[in-house]
């Protein structure tokens, strides 16, 4: 059993539940697990860099559909930050550019699996988050408190491990200098 795509994940959830009558609901359980993941995490693999163009006097840009959190909006002409405020479905530029302006929007995306988007960075790196999250979401539907306790604990453990991995990736790393690359006066 693989867990690389949305369809494989749905099949795995159905297999773990061992209930043929729930096959049509596995997508709902996955969606609920994604909603929980969106509230709890901010994985670096979900950082998107998007080039956009603001026309002369254009006071707003449509927000990407998968926007979770804006990290920066920078003018590519001079590298300075562009002022904005985020509103549902849009970014309001403050001030609006007088002339056309190329911008780079860096944002954290929401993971969303579907038939049209069968893979994402979270599923690729942490399939257990999706599996155990979906199974934990299925438990209340089944009125199975024992199942909920087991899979909520498995989900929490997977989330802790994923956060530790992300902290290692995002955290500072030691700078290593090769002695041959240093000026002769610095070498001892």
C-alpha atoms as one frame of an Amber mdcrd trajectory, in Angstrom:
protein
   0.000   0.000   0.000   1.455   3.339  -1.048   0.746   6.776   0.376   2.144
   8.950  -2.390  -1.104  10.284  -3.882  -4.565  11.359  -2.808  -6.122   8.186
  -4.238  -3.579   5.992  -2.456  -4.231   7.859   0.787  -8.000   7.406   0.426
  -7.477   3.691  -0.201  -5.183   3.401   2.837  -7.692   5.164   5.097 -10.424
   2.801   3.888  -8.126  -0.215   4.473  -7.213   0.900   8.002 -10.859   1.520
   8.839 -11.745  -1.892   7.405 -15.236  -0.619   6.600 -16.395  -0.820   2.995
 -19.407   1.362   3.778 -17.094   4.313   4.566 -15.197   4.332   1.253 -17.178
   7.377   0.109 -16.344   9.299   3.296 -12.558   8.936   3.310 -12.168  12.188
   1.370 -14.110  13.987   4.124 -11.834  12.562   6.812  -8.773  13.675   4.825
 -10.241  17.180   4.399 -10.844  17.426   8.149  -7.268  16.263   8.834  -5.993
  18.923   6.401  -7.965  21.611   8.206  -6.309  20.543  11.437  -2.880  20.479
   9.795  -3.453  23.993   8.469  -4.099  25.223  11.993  -1.153  23.425  13.554
   1.770  23.660  11.196   3.751  25.792   8.815   6.045  23.531   6.826   8.855
  25.086   4.821   7.960  22.844   1.889   4.784  24.880   1.562   6.572  28.177
   0.957   5.725  29.555  -2.487   7.459  32.342  -4.380   5.222  33.960  -6.999
   6.034  36.773  -9.413   3.106  39.173  -9.866   2.608  42.480 -11.669   0.750
  45.454 -10.229  -0.464  47.815 -12.926  -0.415  51.624 -12.663  -2.801  52.699
  -9.904  -3.741  49.085  -9.165  -4.617  49.089  -5.476  -5.180  45.367  -5.024
  -4.040  41.967  -6.201  -6.027  38.759  -6.115  -4.671  36.499  -3.400  -3.617
  33.008  -4.483  -6.300  30.419  -3.720  -3.914  28.441  -1.499  -2.675  31.459
   0.498  -2.322  30.700   4.194   0.100  33.411   5.318   2.023  36.170   3.501
   5.719  36.118   4.332   6.783  39.057   2.138   5.856  41.229  -0.822   8.924
  42.772  -2.439   9.422  45.132  -5.379  11.762  43.415  -7.827  13.001  46.742
  -9.199  14.810  47.773  -6.010  14.309  44.903  -3.528  12.303  46.995  -1.079
   9.199  45.793   0.692   5.834  46.791  -0.739   3.276  47.805   1.848   0.051
  45.813   1.861  -2.707  44.470   4.019  -4.206  41.051   3.540  -7.962  40.783
   3.234  -9.999  37.721   2.329  -9.235  36.890  -1.285  -7.017  39.900  -1.939
  -3.930  41.905  -1.032  -4.489  45.653  -0.817  -1.361  47.567  -1.826  -0.432
  50.545   0.342   0.324  52.778  -1.423  -0.948  51.774  -4.855   1.882  51.975
  -7.406   1.904  55.013  -9.700   3.513  52.985 -12.479   3.467  49.289 -13.263
   5.508  47.363 -10.741   6.807  43.792 -10.759   6.561  42.166  -7.327   7.556
  38.900  -5.708   5.036  37.478  -3.277   6.411  34.886  -0.877   3.766  33.056
   1.074   2.999  29.910   2.984   0.461  27.759   1.152  -2.314  25.617   2.577
  -1.888  21.959   1.760  -4.915  20.760  -0.192  -5.243  17.338  -1.705  -7.880
  16.553  -4.306  -8.377  14.622  -7.500  -6.999  17.659  -9.364  -4.057  18.115
  -6.948  -3.181  14.549  -5.895   0.177  15.348  -4.255   1.704  18.041  -2.071
   4.827  18.563   0.015   3.223  17.424   3.277   1.989  14.141   1.828   5.384
  13.545   0.204   7.371  14.197   3.405   4.898  13.201   6.118   2.279  10.748
   4.826   1.713   9.517   8.384   0.316  12.954   9.316  -2.381  12.586   6.702
  -3.113   8.919   7.471  -3.286   9.220  11.251  -5.032  12.589  11.018  -7.745
  11.162   8.760  -8.165   8.109  10.993  -8.441  10.325  14.084 -11.113  12.356
  12.276 -12.990   9.165  11.369 -13.187   7.990  14.987 -15.858  10.484  16.189
 -17.942   9.659  13.119 -17.740   6.001  14.134 -18.320   6.875  17.808 -15.171
   4.937  18.674 -13.336   6.605  21.564 -10.664   3.900  21.738  -9.829   4.401
  18.069  -9.746   8.166  18.615  -7.252   7.822  21.478  -4.946   5.562  19.444
  -4.912   7.602  16.248  -4.886  11.005  17.959  -1.754   9.874  19.818  -0.187
   8.608  16.589  -1.063  11.900  14.860   0.393  13.952  17.735   3.626  11.899
  17.669   3.945  12.299  13.893   3.294  16.049  14.191   5.968  16.404  16.882
   8.489  14.528  14.731   7.597  16.604  11.667   8.009  19.840  13.638  11.410
  18.694  14.921  12.491  17.927  11.356  11.280  21.338  10.175  13.157  23.040
  13.034  16.361  21.315  11.952  15.818  22.410   8.356  14.864  26.003   9.211
  17.292  26.461  12.091  20.753  27.933  11.848  23.509  25.617  10.783  27.157
  25.840  11.672  29.285  27.673   9.145  32.270  25.627   8.103  35.259  27.338
   6.549  37.899  25.468   4.652  41.352  26.593   5.877  42.622  26.852   2.310
  39.903  29.409   1.555  41.002  31.731   4.371  43.542  34.503   3.820  47.050
  33.391   4.757  47.151  35.876   7.674  44.144  34.139   9.281  45.571  30.628
   9.097  47.592  29.478  12.086
